mmCIF file of C-alpha atoms and ligand atoms in Angstrom:
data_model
loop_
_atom_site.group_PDB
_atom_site.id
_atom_site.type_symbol
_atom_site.label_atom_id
_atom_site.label_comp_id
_atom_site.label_asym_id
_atom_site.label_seq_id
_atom_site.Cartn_x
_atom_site.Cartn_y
_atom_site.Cartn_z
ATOM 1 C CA UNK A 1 -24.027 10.405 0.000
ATOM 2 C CA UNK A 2 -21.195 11.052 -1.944
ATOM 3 C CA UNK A 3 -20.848 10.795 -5.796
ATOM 4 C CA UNK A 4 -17.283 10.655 -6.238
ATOM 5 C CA UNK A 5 -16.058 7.576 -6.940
ATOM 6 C CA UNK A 6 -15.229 4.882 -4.357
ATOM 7 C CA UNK A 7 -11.667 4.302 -4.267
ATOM 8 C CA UNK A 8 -10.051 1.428 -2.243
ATOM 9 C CA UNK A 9 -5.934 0.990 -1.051
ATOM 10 C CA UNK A 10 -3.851 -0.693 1.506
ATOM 11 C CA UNK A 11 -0.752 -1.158 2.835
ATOM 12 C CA UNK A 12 0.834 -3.888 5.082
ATOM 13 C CA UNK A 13 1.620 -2.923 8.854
ATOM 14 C CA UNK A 14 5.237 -5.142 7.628
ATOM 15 C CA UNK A 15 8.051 -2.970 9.295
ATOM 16 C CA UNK A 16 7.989 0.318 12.108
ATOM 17 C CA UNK A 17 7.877 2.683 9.276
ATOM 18 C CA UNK A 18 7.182 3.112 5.429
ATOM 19 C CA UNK A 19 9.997 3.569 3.048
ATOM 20 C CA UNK A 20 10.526 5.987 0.424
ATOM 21 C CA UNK A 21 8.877 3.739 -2.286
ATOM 22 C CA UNK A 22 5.780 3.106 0.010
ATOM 23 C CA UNK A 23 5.495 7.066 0.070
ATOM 24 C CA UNK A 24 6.348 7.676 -3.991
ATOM 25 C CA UNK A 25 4.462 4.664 -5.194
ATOM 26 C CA UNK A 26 1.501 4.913 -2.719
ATOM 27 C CA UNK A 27 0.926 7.533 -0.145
ATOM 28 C CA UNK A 28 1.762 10.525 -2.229
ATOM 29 C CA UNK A 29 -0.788 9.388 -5.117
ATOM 30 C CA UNK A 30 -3.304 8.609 -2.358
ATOM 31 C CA UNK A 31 -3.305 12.226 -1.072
ATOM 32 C CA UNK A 32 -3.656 13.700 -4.359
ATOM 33 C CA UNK A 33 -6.479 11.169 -5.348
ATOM 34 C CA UNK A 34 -8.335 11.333 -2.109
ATOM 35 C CA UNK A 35 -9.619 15.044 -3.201
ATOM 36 C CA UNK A 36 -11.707 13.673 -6.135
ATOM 37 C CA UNK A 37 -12.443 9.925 -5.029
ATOM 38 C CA UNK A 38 -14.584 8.679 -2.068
ATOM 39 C CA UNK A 39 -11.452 7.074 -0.209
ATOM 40 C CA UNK A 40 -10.744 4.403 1.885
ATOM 41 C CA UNK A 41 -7.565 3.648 2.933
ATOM 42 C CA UNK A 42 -7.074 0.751 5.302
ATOM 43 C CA UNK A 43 -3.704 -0.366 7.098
ATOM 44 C CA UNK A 44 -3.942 -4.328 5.714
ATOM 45 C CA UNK A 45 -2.693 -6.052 8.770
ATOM 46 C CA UNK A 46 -4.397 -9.558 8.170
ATOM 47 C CA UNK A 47 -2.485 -9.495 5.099
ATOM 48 C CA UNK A 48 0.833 -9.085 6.953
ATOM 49 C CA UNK A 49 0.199 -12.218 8.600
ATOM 50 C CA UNK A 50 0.833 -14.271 5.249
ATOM 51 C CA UNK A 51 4.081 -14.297 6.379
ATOM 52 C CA UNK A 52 5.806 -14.138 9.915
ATOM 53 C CA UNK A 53 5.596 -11.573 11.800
ATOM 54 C CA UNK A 54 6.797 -10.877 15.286
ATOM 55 C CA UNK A 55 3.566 -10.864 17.781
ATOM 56 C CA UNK A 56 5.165 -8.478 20.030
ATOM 57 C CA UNK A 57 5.407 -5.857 17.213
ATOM 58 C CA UNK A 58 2.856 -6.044 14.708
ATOM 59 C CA UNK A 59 0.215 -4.091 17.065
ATOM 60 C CA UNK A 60 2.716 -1.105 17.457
ATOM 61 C CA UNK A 61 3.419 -1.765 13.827
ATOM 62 C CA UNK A 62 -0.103 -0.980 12.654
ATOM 63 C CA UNK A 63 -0.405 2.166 14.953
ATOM 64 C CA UNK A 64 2.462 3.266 13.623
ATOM 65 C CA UNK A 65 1.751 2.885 10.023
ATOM 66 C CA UNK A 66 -1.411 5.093 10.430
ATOM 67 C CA UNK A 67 0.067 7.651 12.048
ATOM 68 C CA UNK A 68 2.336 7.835 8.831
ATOM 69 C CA UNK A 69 -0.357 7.904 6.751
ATOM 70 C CA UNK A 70 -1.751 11.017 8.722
ATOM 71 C CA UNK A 71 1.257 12.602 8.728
ATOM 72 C CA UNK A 72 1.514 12.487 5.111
ATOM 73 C CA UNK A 73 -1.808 13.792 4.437
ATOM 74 C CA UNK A 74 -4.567 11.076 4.046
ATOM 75 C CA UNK A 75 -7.259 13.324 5.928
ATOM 76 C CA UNK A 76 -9.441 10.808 8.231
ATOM 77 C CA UNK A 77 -12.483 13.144 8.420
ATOM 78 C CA UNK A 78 -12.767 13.508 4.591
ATOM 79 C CA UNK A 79 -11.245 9.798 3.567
ATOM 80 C CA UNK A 80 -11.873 6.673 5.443
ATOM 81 C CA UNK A 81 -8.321 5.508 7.328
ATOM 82 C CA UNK A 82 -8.961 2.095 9.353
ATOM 83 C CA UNK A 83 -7.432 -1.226 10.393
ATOM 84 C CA UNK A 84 -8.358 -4.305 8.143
ATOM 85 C CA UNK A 85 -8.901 -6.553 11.112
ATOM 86 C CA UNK A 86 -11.237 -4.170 12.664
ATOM 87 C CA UNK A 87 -13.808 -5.139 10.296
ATOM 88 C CA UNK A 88 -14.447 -8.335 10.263
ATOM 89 C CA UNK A 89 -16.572 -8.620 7.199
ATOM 90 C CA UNK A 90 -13.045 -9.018 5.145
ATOM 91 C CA UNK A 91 -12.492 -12.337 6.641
ATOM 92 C CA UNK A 92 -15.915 -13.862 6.365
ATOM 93 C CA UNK A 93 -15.950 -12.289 2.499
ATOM 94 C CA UNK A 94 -12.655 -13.668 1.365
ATOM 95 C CA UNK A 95 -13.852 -17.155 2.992
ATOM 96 C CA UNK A 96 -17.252 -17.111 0.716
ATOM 97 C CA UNK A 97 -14.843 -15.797 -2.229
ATOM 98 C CA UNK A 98 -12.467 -19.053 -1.714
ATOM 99 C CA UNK A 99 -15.256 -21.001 -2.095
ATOM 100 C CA UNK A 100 -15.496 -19.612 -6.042
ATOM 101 C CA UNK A 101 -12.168 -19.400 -7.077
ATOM 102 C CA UNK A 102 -10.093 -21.951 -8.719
ATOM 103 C CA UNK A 103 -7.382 -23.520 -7.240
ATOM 104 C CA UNK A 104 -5.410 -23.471 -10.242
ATOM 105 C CA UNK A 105 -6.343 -19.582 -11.278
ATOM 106 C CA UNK A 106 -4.878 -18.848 -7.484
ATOM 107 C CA UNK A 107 -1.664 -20.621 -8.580
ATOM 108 C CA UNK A 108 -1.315 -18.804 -11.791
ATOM 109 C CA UNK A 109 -0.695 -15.219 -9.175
ATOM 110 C CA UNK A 110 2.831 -14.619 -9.896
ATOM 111 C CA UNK A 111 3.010 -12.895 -6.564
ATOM 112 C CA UNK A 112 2.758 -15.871 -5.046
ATOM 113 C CA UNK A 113 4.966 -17.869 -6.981
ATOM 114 C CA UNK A 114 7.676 -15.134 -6.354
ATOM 115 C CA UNK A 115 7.077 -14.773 -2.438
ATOM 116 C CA UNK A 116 6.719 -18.510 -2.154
ATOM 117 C CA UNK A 117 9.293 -19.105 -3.950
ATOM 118 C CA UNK A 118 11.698 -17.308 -1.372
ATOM 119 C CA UNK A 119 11.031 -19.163 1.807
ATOM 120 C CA UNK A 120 10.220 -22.288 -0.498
ATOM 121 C CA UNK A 121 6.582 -23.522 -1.443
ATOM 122 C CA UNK A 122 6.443 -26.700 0.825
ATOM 123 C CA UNK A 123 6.954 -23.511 4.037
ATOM 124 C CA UNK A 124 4.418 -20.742 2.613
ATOM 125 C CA UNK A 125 1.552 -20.420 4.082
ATOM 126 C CA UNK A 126 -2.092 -21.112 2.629
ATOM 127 C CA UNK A 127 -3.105 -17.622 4.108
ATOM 128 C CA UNK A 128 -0.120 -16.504 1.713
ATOM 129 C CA UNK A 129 -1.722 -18.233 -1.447
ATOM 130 C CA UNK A 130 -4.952 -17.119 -0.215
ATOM 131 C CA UNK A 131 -4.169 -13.511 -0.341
ATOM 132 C CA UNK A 132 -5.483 -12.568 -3.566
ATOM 133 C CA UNK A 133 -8.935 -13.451 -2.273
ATOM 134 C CA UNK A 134 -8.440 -11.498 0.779
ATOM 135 C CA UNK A 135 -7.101 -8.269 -1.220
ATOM 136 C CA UNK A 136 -10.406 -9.274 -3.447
ATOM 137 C CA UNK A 137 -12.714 -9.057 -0.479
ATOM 138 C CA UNK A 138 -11.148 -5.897 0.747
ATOM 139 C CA UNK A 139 -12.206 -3.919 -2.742
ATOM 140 C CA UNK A 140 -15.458 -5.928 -3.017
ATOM 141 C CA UNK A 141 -17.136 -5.081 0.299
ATOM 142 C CA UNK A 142 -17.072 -1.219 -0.993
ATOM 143 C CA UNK A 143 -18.460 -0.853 -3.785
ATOM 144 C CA UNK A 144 -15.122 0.162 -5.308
ATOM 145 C CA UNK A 145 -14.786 1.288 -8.715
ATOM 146 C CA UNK A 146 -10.833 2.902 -8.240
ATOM 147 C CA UNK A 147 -8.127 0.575 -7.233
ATOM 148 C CA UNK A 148 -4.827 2.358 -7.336
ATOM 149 C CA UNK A 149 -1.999 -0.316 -7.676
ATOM 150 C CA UNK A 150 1.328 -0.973 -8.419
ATOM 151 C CA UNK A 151 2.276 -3.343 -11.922
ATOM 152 C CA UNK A 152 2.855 -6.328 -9.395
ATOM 153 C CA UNK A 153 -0.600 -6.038 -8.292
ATOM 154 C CA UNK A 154 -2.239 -5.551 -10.885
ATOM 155 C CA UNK A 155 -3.179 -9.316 -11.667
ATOM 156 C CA UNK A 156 -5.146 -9.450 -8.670
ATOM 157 C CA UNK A 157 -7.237 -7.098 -9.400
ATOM 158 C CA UNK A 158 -7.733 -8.844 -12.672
ATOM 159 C CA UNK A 159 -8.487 -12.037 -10.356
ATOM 160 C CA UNK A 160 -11.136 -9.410 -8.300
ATOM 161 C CA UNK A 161 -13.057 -8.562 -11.426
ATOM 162 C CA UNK A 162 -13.092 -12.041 -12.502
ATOM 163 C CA UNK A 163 -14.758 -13.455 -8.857
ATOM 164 C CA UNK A 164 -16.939 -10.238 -9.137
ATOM 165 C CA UNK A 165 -18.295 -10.578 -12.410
ATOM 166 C CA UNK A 166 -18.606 -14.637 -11.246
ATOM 167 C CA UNK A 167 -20.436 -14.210 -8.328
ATOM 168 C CA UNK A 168 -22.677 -11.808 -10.060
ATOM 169 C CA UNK A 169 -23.782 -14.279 -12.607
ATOM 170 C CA UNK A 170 -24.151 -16.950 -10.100
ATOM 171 C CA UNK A 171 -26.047 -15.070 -7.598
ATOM 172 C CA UNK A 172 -27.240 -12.119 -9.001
ATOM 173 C CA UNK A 173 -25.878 -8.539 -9.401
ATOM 174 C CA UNK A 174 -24.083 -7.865 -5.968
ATOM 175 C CA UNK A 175 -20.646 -6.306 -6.795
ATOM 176 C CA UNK A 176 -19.148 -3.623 -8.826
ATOM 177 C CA UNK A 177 -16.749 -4.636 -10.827
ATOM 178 C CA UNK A 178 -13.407 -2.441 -10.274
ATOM 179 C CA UNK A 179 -10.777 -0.864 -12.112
ATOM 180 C CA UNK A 180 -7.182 -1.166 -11.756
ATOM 181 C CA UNK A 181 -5.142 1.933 -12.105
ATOM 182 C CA UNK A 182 -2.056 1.955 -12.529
ATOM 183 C CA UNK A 183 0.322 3.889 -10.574
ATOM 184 C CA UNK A 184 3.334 5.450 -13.676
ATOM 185 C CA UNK A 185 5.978 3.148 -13.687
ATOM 186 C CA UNK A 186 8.402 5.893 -12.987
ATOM 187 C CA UNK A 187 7.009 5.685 -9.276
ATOM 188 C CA UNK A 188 9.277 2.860 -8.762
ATOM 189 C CA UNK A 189 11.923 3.690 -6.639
ATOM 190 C CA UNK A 190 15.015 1.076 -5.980
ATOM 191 C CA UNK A 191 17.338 0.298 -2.965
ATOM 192 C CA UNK A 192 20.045 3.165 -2.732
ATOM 193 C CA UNK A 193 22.418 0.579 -2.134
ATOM 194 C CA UNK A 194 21.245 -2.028 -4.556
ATOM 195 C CA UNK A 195 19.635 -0.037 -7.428
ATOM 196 C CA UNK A 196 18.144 -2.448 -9.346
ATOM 197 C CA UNK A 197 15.958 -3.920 -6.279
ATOM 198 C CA UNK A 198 12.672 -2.368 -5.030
ATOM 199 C CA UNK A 199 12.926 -0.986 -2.019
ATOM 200 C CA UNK A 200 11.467 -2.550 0.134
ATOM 201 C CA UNK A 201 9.770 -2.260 4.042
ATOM 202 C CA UNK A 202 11.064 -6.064 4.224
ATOM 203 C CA UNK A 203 14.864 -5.937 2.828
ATOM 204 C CA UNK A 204 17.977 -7.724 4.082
ATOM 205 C CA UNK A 205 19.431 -4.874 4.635
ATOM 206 C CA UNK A 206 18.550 -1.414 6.011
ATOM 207 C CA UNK A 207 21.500 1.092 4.381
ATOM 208 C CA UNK A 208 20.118 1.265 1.025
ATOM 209 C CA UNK A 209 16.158 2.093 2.329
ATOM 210 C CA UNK A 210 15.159 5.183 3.388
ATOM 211 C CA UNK A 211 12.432 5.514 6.312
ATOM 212 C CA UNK A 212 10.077 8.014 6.855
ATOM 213 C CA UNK A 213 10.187 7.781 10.640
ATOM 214 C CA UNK A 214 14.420 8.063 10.053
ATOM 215 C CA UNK A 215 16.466 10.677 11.727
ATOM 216 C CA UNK A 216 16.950 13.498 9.165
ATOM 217 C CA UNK A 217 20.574 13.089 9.810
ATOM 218 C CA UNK A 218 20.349 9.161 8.946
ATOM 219 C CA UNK A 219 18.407 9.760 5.885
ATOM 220 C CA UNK A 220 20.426 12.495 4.340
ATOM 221 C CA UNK A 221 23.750 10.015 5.157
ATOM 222 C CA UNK A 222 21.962 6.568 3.678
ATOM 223 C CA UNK A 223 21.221 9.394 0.020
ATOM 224 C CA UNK A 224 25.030 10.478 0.147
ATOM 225 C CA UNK A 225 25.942 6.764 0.172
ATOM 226 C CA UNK A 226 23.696 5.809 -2.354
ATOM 227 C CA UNK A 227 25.260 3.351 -5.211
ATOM 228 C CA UNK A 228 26.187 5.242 -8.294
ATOM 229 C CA UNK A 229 28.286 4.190 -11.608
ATOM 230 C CA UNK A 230 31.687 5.091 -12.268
ATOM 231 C CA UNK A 231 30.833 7.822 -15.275
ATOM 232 C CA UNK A 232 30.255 11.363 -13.925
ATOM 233 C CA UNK A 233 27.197 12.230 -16.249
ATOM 234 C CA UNK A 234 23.949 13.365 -14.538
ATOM 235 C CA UNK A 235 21.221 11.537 -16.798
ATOM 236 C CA UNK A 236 18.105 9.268 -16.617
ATOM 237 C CA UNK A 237 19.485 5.449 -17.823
ATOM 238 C CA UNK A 238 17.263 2.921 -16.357
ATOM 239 C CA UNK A 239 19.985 0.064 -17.534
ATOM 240 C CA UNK A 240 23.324 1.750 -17.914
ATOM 241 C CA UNK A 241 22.839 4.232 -15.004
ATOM 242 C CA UNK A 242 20.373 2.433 -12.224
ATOM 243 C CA UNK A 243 21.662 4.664 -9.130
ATOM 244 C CA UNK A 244 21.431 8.192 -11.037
ATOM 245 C CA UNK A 245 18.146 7.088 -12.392
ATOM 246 C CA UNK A 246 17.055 6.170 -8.945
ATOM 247 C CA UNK A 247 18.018 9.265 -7.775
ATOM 248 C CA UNK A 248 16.481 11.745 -10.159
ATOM 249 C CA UNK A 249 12.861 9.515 -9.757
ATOM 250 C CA UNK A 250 13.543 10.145 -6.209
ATOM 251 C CA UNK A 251 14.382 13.913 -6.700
ATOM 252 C CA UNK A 252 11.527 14.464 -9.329
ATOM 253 C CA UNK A 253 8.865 13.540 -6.696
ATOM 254 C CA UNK A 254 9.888 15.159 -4.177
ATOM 255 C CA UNK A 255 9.742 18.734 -6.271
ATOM 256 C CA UNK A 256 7.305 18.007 -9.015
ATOM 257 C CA UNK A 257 9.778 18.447 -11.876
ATOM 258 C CA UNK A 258 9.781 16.462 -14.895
ATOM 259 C CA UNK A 259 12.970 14.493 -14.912
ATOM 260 C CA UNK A 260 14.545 16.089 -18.308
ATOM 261 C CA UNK A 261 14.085 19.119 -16.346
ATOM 262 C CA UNK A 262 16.407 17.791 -13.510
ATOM 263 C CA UNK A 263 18.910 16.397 -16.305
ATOM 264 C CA UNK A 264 19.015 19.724 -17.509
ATOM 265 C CA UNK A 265 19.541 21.611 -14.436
ATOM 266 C CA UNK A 266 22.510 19.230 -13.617
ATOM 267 C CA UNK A 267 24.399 19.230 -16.946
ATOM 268 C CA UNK A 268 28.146 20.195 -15.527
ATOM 269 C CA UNK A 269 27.583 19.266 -11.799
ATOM 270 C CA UNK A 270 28.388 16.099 -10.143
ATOM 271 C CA UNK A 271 26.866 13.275 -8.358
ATOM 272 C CA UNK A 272 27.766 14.863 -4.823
ATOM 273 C CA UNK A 273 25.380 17.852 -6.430
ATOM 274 C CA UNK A 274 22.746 15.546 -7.237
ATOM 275 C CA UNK A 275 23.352 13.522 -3.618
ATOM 276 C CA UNK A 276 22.267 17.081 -1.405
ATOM 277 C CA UNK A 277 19.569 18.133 -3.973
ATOM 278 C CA UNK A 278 17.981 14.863 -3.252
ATOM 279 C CA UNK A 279 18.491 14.719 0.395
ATOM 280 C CA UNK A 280 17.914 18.355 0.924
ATOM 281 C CA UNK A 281 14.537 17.689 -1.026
ATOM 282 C CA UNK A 282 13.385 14.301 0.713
ATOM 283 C CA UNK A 283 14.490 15.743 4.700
ATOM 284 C CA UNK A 284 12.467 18.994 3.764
ATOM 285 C CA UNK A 285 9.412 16.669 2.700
ATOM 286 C CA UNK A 286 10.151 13.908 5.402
ATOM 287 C CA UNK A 287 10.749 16.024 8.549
ATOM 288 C CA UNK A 288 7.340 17.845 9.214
ATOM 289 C CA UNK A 289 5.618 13.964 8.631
ATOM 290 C CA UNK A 290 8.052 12.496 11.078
ATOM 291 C CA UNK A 291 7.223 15.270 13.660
ATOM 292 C CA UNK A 292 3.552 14.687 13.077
ATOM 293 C CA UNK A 293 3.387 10.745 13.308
ATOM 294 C CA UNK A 294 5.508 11.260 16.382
ATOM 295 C CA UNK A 295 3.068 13.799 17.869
ATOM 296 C CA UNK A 296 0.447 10.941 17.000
ATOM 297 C CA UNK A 297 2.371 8.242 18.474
ATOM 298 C CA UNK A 298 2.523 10.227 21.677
ATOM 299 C CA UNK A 299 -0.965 10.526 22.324
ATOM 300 C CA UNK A 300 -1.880 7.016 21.525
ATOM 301 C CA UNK A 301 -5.717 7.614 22.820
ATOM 302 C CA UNK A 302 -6.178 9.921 20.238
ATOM 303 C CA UNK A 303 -4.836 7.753 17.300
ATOM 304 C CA UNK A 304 -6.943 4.905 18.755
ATOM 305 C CA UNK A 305 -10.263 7.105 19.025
ATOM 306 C CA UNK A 306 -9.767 8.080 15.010
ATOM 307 C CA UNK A 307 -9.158 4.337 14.510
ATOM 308 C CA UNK A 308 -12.319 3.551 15.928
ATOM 309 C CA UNK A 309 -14.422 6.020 14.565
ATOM 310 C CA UNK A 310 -13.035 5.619 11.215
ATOM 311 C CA UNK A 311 -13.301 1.708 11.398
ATOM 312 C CA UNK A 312 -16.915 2.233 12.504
ATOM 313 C CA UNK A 313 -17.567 4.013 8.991
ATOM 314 C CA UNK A 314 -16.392 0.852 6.929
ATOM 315 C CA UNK A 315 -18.010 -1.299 9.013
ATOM 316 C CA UNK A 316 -21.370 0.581 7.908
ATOM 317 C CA UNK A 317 -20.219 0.114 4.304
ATOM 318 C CA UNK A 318 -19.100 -3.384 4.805
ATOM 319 C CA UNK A 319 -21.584 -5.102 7.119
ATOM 320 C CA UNK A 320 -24.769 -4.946 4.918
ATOM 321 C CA UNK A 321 -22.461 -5.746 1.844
ATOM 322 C CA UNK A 322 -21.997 -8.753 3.673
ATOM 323 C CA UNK A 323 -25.257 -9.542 4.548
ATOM 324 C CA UNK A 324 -26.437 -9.402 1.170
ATOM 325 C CA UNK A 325 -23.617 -12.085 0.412
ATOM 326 C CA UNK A 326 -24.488 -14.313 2.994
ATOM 327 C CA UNK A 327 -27.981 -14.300 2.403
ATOM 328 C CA UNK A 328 -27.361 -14.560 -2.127
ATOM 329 C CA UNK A 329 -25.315 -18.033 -1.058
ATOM 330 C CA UNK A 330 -28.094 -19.544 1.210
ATOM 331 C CA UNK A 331 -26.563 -18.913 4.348
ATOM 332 C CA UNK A 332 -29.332 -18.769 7.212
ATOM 333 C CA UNK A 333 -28.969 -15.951 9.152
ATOM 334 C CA UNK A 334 -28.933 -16.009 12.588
ATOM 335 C CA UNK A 335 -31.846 -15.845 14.578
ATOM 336 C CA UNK A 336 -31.889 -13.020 17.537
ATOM 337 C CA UNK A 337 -31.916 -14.623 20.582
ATOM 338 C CA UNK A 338 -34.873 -13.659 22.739
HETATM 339 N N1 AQP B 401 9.979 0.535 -4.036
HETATM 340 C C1 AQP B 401 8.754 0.942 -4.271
HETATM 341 N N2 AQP B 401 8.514 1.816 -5.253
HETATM 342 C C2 AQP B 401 7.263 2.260 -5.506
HETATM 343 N N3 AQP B 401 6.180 1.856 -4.806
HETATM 344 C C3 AQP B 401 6.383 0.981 -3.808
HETATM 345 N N4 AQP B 401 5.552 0.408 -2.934
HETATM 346 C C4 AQP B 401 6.259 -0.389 -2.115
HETATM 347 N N5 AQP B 401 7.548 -0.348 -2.430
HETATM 348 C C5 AQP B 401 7.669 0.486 -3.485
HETATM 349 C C6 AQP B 401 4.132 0.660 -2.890
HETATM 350 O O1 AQP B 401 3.759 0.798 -1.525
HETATM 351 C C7 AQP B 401 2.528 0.139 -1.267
HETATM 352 C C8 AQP B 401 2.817 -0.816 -0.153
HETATM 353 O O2 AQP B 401 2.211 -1.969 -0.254
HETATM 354 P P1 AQP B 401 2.409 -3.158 0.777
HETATM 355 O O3 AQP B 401 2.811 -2.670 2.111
HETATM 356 O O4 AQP B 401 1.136 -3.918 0.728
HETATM 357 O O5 AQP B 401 3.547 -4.074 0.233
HETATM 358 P P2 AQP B 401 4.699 -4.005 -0.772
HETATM 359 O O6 AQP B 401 4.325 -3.455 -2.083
HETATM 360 O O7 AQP B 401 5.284 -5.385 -0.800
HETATM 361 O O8 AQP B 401 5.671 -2.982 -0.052
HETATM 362 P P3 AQP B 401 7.021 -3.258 0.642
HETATM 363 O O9 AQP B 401 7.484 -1.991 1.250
HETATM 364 O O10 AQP B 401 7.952 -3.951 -0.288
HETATM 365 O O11 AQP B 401 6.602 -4.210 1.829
HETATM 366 P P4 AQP B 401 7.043 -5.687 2.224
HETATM 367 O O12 AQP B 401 8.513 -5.629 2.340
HETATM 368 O O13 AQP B 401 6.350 -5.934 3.513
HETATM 369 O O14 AQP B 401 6.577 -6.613 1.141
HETATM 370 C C9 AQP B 401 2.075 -0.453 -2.598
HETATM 371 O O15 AQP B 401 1.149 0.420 -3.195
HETATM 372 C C10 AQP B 401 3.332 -0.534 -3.410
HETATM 373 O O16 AQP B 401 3.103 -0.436 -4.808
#
């Protein structure tokens, strides 16, 4: 058994591919992390379903989205890589976790308020105010001590530790109580057309997001018509300068330079400099995954066979965790038939 610390991450199956931000803020970190942490990385599909999604799609949608997390290096030999609604444990443990949280500490998650709050909160869904407890259940069924996160998530992990730490003085010691980390704020990348939006998987608009399953052609075009300022200076400005900022975040992941590095290696040049760096940079990266998740898409046996193996190792995590829930809350278990 390993001694590495178990680390737990998701991402919704929302759109055909990930976006730059998806890969900065989450898929890049996960690769690095997955070396020193026992990792499971799962492809959050029930989660997706907190708000519509086409039916026709959302199956292709979740094959896809593992491929790309393959492609970009989550190993599924070493780390685990499965689909959240191939275990069902995550249902039946967010259901027993409803039944101990508050009502109103659920309507305190800002997430909610802000998601709800765009299709209006008479029209969201309970699953969508319920998804804290899901995302709860998810790190809770592993033993998970690492939870890598983005600021906007980081309440419900807060939310997790609380219902952790509650059903372990109600019922007795059953779950570890995680920590959030916090991916650097500078992983935040913004809509190339709209710079002071995330990016997003689910935006209005396509020309300001760049895909990982893009054309190389497309993505270098969509970073040459990125939204800039007016001035002509090549610096980091968060307020003043949202579009250059964006870019040099952008430019700094890609090649592992700090950005006063970058700053420094553009004093004199112009934005149409900074435009190819960054696209040369991102198609270099972006390419070789695309041809890879393609390969995978291709041979759709072979994704599903890793699917299956891999969800059959969290199931072997998550079942007995389970079990040991059902059975602290009086539940009677089910006799074998004979
Ligand atoms: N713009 C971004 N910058 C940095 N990190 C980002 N992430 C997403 N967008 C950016 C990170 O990617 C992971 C994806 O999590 P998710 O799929 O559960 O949902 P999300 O954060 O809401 O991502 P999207 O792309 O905006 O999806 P939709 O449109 O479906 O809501 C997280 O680790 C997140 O921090």
């Amino acid at each position: 058994m390993s001694t590495a610390p178990r680390l737990f991450s998701g991402m919704q199956p929302s759109a055909d591919s990930l976006q730059i931000g998806n890969y900065i803020g989450a898929l890049l970190q996960w690769r690095e992390m997955q070396v020193t942490n026992d990792a499971i990385f799962c492809v959050v599909d029930l989660h997706a379903l907190t708000v519509p999604q086409d039916p026709k799609l959302l199956a292709e949608q979740t094959r896809k989205t593992a491929a790309q997390y393959i492609a970009a290096g989550i190993d599924p030999e070493k780390s685990i890589l499965f689909v959240q609604s191939h275990v069902p444990a995550h249902s039946q443990l967010a259901w027993i976790l409803n039944t101990i949280t508050g009502f109103g500490e659920a309507s305190r998650m800002t997430q909610f308020k802000d998601k709800a709050a765009r299709s209006g909160t008479d029209s969201a869904s309970v699953g969508l105010f319920a998804y804290p407890t899901l995302m709860a259940a998810d790190i809770l069924l592993y033993d998970t001590v690492v939870v890598p996160v983005g600021d906007d998530q980081k309440q419900h992990v807060e939310l997790t530790r609380d219902l952790a730490g509650r059903f372990n003085s109600r019922f007795g010691e059953t779950f570890v109580v995680p920590e959030a980390v916090i991916m650097k704020e500078t992983a935040r990348i913004y809509d190339l057309q709209n710079p002071t939006a995330k990016m997003s998987k689910s935006a209005a608009s396509d020309a300001g997001v760049v895909w990982m399953l893009d054309e190389p052609a497309v993505t270098a075009k969509k970073i040459k018509s990125a939204v800039t300022d007016d001035d002509r200076e090549i610096r980091f400005d968060r307020g003043a300068k949202p579009g250059v900022s964006n870019l040099l975040t952008i430019l700094s992941a890609f090649t592992d330079e700090p950005v006063p590095v970058l700053e420094e290696s553009f004093v004199g040049k112009g934005y149409g400099d900074l435009k190819t760096t960054v696209a040369d940079a991102v198609v270099a990266t972006f390419e070789p995954m695309r041809t890879r998740a393609l390969e995978l898409l291709e041979d759709p046996a072979e994704l599903d066979r890793i699917l299956g193996n891999n969800a059959e190792r969290a199931l072997a995590i998550a079942q007995p965790k389970l079990e040991t829930v059902y059975d602290r809350v009086g539940l009677l278990r089910r006799p074998r038939s004979r």
